[in-house]
PDB file of C-alpha atoms in Angstrom:
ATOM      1  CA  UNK T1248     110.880  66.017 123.972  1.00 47.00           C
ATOM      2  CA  UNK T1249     113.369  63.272 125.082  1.00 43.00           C
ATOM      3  CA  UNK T1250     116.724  63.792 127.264  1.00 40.00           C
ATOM      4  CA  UNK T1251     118.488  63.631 124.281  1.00 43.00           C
ATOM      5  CA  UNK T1252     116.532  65.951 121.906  1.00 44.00           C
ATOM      6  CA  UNK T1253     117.823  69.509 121.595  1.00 40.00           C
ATOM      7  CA  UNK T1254     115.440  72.919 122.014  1.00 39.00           C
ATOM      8  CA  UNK T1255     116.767  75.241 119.662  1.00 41.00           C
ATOM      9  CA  UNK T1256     115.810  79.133 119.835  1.00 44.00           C
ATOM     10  CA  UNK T1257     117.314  81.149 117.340  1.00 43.00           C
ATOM     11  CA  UNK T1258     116.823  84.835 115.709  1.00 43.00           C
ATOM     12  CA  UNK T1259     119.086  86.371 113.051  1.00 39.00           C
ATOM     13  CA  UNK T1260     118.844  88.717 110.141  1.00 38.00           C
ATOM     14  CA  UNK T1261     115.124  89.095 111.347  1.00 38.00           C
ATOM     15  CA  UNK T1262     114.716  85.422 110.717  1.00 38.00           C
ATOM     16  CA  UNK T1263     113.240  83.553 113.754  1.00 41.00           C
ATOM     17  CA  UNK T1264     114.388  79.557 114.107  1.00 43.00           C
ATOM     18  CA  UNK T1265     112.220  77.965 116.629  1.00 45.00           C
ATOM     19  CA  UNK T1266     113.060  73.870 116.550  1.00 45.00           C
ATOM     20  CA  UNK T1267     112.777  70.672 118.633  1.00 43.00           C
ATOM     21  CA  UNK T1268     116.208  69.079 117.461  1.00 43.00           C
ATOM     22  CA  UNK T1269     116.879  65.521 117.798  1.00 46.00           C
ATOM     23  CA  UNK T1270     120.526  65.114 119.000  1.00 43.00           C
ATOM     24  CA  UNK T1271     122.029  63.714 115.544  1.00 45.00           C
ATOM     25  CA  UNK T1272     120.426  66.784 114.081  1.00 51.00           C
ATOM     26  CA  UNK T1273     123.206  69.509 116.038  1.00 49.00           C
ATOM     27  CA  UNK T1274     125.613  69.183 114.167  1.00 49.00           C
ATOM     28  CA  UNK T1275     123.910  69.971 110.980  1.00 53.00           C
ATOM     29  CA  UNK T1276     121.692  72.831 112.802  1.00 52.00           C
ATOM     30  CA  UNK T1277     125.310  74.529 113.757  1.00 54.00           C
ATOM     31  CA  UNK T1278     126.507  74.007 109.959  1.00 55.00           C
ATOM     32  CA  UNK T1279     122.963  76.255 109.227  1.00 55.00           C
ATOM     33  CA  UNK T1280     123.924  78.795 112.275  1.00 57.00           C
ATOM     34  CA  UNK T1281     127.564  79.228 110.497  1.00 60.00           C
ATOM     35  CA  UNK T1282     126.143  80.077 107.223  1.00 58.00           C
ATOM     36  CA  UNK T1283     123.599  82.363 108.448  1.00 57.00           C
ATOM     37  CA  UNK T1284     126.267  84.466 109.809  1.00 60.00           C
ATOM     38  CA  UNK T1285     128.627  84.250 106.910  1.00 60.00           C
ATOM     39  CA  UNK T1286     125.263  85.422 104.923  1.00 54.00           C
ATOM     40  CA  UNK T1287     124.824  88.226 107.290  1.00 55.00           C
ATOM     41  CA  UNK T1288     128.831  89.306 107.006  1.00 60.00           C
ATOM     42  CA  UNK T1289     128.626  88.856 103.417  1.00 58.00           C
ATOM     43  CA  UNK T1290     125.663  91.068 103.294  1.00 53.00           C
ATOM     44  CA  UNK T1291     126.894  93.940 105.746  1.00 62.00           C
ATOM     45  CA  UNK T1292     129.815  93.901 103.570  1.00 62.00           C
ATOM     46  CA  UNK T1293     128.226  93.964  99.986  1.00 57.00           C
ATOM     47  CA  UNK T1294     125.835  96.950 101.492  1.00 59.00           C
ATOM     48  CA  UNK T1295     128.928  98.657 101.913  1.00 62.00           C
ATOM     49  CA  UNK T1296     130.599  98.100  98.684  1.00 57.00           C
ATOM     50  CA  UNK T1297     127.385  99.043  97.199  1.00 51.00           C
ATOM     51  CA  UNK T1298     127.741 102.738  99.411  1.00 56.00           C
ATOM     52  CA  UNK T1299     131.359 103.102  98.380  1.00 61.00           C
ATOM     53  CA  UNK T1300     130.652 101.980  94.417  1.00 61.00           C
ATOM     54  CA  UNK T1301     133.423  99.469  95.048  1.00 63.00           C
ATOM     55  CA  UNK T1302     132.941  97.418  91.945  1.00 65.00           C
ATOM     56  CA  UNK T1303     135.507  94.777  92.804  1.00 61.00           C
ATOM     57  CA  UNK T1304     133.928  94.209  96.174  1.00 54.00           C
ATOM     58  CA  UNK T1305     130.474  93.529  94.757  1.00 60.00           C
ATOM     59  CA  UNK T1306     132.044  90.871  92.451  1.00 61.00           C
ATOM     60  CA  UNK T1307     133.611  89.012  94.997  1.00 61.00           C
ATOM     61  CA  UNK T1308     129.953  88.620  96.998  1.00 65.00           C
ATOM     62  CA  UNK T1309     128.146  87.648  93.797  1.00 73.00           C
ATOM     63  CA  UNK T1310     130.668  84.445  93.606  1.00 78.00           C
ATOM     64  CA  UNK T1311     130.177  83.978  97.197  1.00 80.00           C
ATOM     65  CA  UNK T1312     126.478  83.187  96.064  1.00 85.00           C
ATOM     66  CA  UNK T1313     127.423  81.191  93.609  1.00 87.00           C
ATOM     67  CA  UNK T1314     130.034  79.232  95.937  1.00 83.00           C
ATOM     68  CA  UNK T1315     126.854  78.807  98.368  1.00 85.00           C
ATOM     69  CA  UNK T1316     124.698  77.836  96.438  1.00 90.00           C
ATOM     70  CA  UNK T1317     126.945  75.061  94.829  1.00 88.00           C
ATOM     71  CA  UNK T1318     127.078  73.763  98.636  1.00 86.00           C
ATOM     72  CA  UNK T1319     123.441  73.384  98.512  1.00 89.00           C
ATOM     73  CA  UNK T1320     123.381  71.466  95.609  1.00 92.00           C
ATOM     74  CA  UNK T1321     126.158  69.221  96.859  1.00 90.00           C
ATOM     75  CA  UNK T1322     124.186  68.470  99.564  1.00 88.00           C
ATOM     76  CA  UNK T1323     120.955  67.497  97.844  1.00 90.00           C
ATOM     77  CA  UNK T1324     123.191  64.825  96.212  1.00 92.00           C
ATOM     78  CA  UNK T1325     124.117  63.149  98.891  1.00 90.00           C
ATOM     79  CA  UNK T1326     120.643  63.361 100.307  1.00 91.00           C
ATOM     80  CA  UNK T1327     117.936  63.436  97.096  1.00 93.00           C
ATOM     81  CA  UNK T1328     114.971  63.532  98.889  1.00 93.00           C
ATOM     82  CA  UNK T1329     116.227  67.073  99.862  1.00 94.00           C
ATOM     83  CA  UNK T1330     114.933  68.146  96.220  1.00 96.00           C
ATOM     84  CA  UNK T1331     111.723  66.272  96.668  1.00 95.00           C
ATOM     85  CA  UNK T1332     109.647  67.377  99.257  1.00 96.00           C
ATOM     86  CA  UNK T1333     105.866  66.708  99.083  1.00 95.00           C
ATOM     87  CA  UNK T1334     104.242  68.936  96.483  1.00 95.00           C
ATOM     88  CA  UNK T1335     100.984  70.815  96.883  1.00 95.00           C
ATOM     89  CA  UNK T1336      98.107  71.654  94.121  1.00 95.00           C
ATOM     90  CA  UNK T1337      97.393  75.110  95.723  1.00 95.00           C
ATOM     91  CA  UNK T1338      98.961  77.885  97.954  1.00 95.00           C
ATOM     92  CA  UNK T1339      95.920  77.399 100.779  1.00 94.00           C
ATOM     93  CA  UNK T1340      97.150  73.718 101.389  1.00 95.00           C
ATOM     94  CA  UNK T1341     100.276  75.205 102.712  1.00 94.00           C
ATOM     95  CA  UNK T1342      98.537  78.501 104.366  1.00 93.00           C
ATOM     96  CA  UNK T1343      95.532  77.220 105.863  1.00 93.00           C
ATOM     97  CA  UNK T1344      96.893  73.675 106.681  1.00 92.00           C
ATOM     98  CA  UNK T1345      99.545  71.962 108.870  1.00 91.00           C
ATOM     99  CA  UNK T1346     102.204  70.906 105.793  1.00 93.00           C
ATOM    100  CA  UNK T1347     104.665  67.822 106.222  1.00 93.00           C
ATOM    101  CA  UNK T1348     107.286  67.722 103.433  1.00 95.00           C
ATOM    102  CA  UNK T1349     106.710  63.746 103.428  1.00 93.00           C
ATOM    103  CA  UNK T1350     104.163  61.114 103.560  1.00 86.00           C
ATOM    104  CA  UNK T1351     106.220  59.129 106.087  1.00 80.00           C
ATOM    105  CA  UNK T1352     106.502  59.458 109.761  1.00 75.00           C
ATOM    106  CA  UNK T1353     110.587  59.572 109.299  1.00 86.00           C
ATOM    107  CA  UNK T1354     111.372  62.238 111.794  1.00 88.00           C
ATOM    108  CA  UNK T1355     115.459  62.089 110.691  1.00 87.00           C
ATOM    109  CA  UNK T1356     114.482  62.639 106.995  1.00 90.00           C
ATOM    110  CA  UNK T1357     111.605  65.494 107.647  1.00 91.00           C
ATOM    111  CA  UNK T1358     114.441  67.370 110.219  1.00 89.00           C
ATOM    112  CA  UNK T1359     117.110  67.071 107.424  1.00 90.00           C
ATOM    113  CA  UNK T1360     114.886  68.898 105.024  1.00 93.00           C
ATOM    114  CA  UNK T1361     113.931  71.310 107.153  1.00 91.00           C
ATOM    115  CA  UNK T1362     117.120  72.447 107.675  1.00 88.00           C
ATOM    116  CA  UNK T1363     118.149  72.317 104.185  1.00 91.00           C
ATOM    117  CA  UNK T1364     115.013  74.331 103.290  1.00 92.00           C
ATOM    118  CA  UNK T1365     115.543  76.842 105.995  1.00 87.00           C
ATOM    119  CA  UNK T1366     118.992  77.223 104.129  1.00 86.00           C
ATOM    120  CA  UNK T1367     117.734  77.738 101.224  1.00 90.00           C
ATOM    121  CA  UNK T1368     115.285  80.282 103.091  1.00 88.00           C
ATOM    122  CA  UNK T1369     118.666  82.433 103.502  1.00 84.00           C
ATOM    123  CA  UNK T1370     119.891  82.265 100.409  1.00 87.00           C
ATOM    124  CA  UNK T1371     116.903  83.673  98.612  1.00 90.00           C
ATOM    125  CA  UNK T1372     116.779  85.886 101.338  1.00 85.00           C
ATOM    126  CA  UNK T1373     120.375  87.354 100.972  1.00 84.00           C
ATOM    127  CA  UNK T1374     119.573  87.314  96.832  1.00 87.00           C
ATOM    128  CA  UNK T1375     116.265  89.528  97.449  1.00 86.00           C
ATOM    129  CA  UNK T1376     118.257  92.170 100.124  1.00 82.00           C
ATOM    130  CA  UNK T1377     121.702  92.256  97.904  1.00 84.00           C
ATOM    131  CA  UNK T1378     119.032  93.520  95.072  1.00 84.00           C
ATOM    132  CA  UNK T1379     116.954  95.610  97.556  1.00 83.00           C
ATOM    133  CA  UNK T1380     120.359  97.558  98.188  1.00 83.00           C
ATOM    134  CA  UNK T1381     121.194  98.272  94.651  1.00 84.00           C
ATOM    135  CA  UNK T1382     118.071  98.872  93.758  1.00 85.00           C
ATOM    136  CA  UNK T1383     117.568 101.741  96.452  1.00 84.00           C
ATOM    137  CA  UNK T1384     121.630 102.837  95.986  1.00 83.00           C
ATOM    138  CA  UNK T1385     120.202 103.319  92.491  1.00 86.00           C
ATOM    139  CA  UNK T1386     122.869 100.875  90.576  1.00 84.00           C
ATOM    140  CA  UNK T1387     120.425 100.245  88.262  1.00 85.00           C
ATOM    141  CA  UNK T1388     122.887  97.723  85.986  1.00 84.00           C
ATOM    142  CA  UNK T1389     124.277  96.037  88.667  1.00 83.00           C
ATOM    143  CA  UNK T1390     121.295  95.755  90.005  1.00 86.00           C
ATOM    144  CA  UNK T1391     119.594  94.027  86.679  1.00 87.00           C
ATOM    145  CA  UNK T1392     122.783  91.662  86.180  1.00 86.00           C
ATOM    146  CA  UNK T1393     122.005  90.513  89.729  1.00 87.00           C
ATOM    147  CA  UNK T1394     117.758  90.034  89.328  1.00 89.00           C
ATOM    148  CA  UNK T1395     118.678  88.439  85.988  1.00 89.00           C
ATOM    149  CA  UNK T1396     121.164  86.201  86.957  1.00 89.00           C
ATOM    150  CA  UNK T1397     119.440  84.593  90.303  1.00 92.00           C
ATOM    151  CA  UNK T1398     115.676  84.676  88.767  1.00 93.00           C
ATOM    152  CA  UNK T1399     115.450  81.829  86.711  1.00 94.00           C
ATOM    153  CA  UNK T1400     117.097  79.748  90.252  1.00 95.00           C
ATOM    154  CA  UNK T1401     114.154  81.993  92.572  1.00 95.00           C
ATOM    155  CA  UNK T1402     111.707  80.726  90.262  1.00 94.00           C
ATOM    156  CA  UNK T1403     113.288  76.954  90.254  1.00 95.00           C
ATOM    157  CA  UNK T1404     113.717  76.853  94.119  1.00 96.00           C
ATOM    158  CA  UNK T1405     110.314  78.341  94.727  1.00 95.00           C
ATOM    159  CA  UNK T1406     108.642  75.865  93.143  1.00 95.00           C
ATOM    160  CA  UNK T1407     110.169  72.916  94.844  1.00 97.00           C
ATOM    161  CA  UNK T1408     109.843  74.755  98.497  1.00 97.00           C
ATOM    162  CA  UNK T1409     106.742  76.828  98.555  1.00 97.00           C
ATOM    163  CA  UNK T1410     105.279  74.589 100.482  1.00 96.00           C
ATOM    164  CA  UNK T1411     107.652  75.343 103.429  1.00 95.00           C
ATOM    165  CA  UNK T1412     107.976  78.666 103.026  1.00 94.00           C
ATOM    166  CA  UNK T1413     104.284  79.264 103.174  1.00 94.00           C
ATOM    167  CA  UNK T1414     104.021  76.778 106.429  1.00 93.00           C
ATOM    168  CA  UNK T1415     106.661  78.502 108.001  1.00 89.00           C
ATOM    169  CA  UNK T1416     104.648  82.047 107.674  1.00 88.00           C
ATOM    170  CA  UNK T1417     101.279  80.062 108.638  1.00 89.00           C
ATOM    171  CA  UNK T1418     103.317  78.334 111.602  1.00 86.00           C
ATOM    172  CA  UNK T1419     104.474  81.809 113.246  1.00 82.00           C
ATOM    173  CA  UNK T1420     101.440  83.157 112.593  1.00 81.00           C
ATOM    174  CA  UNK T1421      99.800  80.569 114.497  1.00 81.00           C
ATOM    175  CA  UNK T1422     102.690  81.069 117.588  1.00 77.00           C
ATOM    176  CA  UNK T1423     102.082  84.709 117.501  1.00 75.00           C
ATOM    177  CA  UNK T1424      98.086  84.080 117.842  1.00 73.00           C
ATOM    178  CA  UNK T1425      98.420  82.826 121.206  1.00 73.00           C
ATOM    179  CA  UNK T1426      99.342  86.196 122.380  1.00 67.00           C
ATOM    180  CA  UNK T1427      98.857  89.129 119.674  1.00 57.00           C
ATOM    181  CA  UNK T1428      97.088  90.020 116.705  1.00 55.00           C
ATOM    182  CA  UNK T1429      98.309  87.422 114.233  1.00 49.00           C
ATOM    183  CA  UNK T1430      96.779  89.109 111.234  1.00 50.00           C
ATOM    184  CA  UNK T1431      98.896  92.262 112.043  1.00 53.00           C
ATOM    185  CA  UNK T1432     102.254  91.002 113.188  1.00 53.00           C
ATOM    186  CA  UNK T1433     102.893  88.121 111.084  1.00 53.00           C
ATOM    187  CA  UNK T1434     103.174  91.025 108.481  1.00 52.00           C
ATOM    188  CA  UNK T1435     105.921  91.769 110.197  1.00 52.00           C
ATOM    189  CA  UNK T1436     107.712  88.770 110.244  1.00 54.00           C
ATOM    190  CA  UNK T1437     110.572  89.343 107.474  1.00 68.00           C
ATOM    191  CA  UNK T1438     108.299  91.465 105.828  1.00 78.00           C
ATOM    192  CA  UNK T1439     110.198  92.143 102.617  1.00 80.00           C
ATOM    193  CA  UNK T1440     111.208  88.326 102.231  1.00 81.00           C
ATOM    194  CA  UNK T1441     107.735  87.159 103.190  1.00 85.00           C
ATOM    195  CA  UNK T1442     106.404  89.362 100.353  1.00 88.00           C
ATOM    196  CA  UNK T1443     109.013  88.656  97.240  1.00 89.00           C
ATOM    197  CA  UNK T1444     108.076  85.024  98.681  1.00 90.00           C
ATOM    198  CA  UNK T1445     104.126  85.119  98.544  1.00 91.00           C
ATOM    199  CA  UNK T1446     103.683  87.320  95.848  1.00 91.00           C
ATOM    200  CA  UNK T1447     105.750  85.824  93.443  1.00 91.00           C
ATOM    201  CA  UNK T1448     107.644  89.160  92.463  1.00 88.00           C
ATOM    202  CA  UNK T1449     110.825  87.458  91.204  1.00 87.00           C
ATOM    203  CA  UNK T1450     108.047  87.498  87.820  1.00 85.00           C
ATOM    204  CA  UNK T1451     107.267  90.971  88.007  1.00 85.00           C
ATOM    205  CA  UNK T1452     109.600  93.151  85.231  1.00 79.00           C
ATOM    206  CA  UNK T1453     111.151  95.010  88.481  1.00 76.00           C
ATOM    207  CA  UNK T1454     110.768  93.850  92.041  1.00 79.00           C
ATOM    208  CA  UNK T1455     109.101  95.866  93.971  1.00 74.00           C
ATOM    209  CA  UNK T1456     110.019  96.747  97.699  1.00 74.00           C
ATOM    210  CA  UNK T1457     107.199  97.324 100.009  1.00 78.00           C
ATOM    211  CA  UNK T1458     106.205  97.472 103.120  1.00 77.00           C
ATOM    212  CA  UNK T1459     102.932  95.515 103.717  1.00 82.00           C
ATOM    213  CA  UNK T1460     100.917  93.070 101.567  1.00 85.00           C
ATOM    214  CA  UNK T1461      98.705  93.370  98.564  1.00 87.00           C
ATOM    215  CA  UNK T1462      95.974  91.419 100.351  1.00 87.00           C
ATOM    216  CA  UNK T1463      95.980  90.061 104.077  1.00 85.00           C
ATOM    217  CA  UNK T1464      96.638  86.543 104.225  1.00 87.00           C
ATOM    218  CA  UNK T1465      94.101  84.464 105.547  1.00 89.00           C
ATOM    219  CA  UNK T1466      96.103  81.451 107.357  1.00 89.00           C
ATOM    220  CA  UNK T1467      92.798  79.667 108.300  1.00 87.00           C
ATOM    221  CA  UNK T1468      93.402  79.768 112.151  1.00 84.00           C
ATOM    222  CA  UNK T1469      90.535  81.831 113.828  1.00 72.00           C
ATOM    223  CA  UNK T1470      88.042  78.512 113.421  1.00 58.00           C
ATOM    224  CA  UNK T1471      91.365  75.991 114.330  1.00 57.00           C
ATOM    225  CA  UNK T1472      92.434  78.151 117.181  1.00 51.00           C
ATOM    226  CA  UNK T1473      96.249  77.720 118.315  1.00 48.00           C
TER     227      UNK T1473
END
């Protein structure tokens, strides 16, 4: 790590962001910090419209999605590759492998898609708990408008950043090995995310909110080491 290059240790909404910055790279990490915590007020906000049955309120959040996610897209067109990261044939090359979203060594482009995917992280994220709260407030058509409207862009987004979502759960896995149980407490690592993420269960007729896995995940690391 240069002079110049920023170390950048960050927790919110049980999300963890651990990141060696380079210093043209702040400025678009602060953007991501911003947005996280308009996510998070959005979401303390739309729990409590959801408590109160304030219909209005609930409206207002679900085109705050839609605003956000129009940002994201905006983005991606002035930077394409964002929409192109490197894909994989199979989960395990993700889980039980190191994963670079590109072939090249171009640290600027990789750190730009990291960030965009680590904003796209919280947008699925605030998509799965805004349906996790209607779900358990039992707003049962709300809460199918919602899964209905955002599945078919899950599904799309998924499939363009598995790859990083799954390195991501293999790469904290792999921190929390050098000093715990990894196969216990990267369970516990945005649990409910990690599992609408790994188990696919935007394709399920009705997500399903637990609290552990269907199957441990095996992220290949006892023979590597950490």
């Amino acid at each position: 790590m240069t002079s110049e290059d920023l170390y950048f240790d960050f927790e919110f909404m049980g999300l963890k962001i651990e990141r060696v910055l380079e210093f043209g790279d702040v400025l678009t990490t602060f953007s991501i910090t911003i947005a996280a915590i308009a996510l998070w007020i959005s979401l303390r906000n739309f729990r409590n419209a959801v408590q109160q049955g304030n219909q209005d309120a609930k409206v207002s959040h679900y085109s705050e999605l839609d605003r956000f996610y129009s940002e994201l897209l905006t983005l991606s067109l002035t930077y394409p590759f964002l929409r192109s990261p490197k894909t994989i044939a199979h989960d395990d090359e993700a889980i039980k492998a190191d994963y670079s979203p590109f072939t090249d060594a171009d640290q600027e482009k990789i750190s730009r898609y990291e960030n965009y995917a680590l904003m796209m992280w919280n947008f699925i994220e605030a998509i799965h708990d805004r349906c996790q709260d209607l779900w358990v407030a039992g707003d049962n058509e709300n809460y199918h408008i919602l899964r209905d409207t955002w599945e078919p862009i899950i599904r799309a987004e998924n499939r363009i950043h598995r790859p990083w979502f799954l390195s991501e759960m293999r790469r904290n896995a792999k921190e929390l090995l050098s000093s715990q149980d990894a196969a216990e407490e990267c369970h516990k690592f945005c649990t409910g995310f990690r599992i609408f993420i790994f188990e696919r269960q935007w394709a399920d007729d009705d997500w399903t909110y637990r609290d552990g896995f269907k199957n441990s995940i095996d992220f290949g690391l006892e023979s590597s080491g950490p």
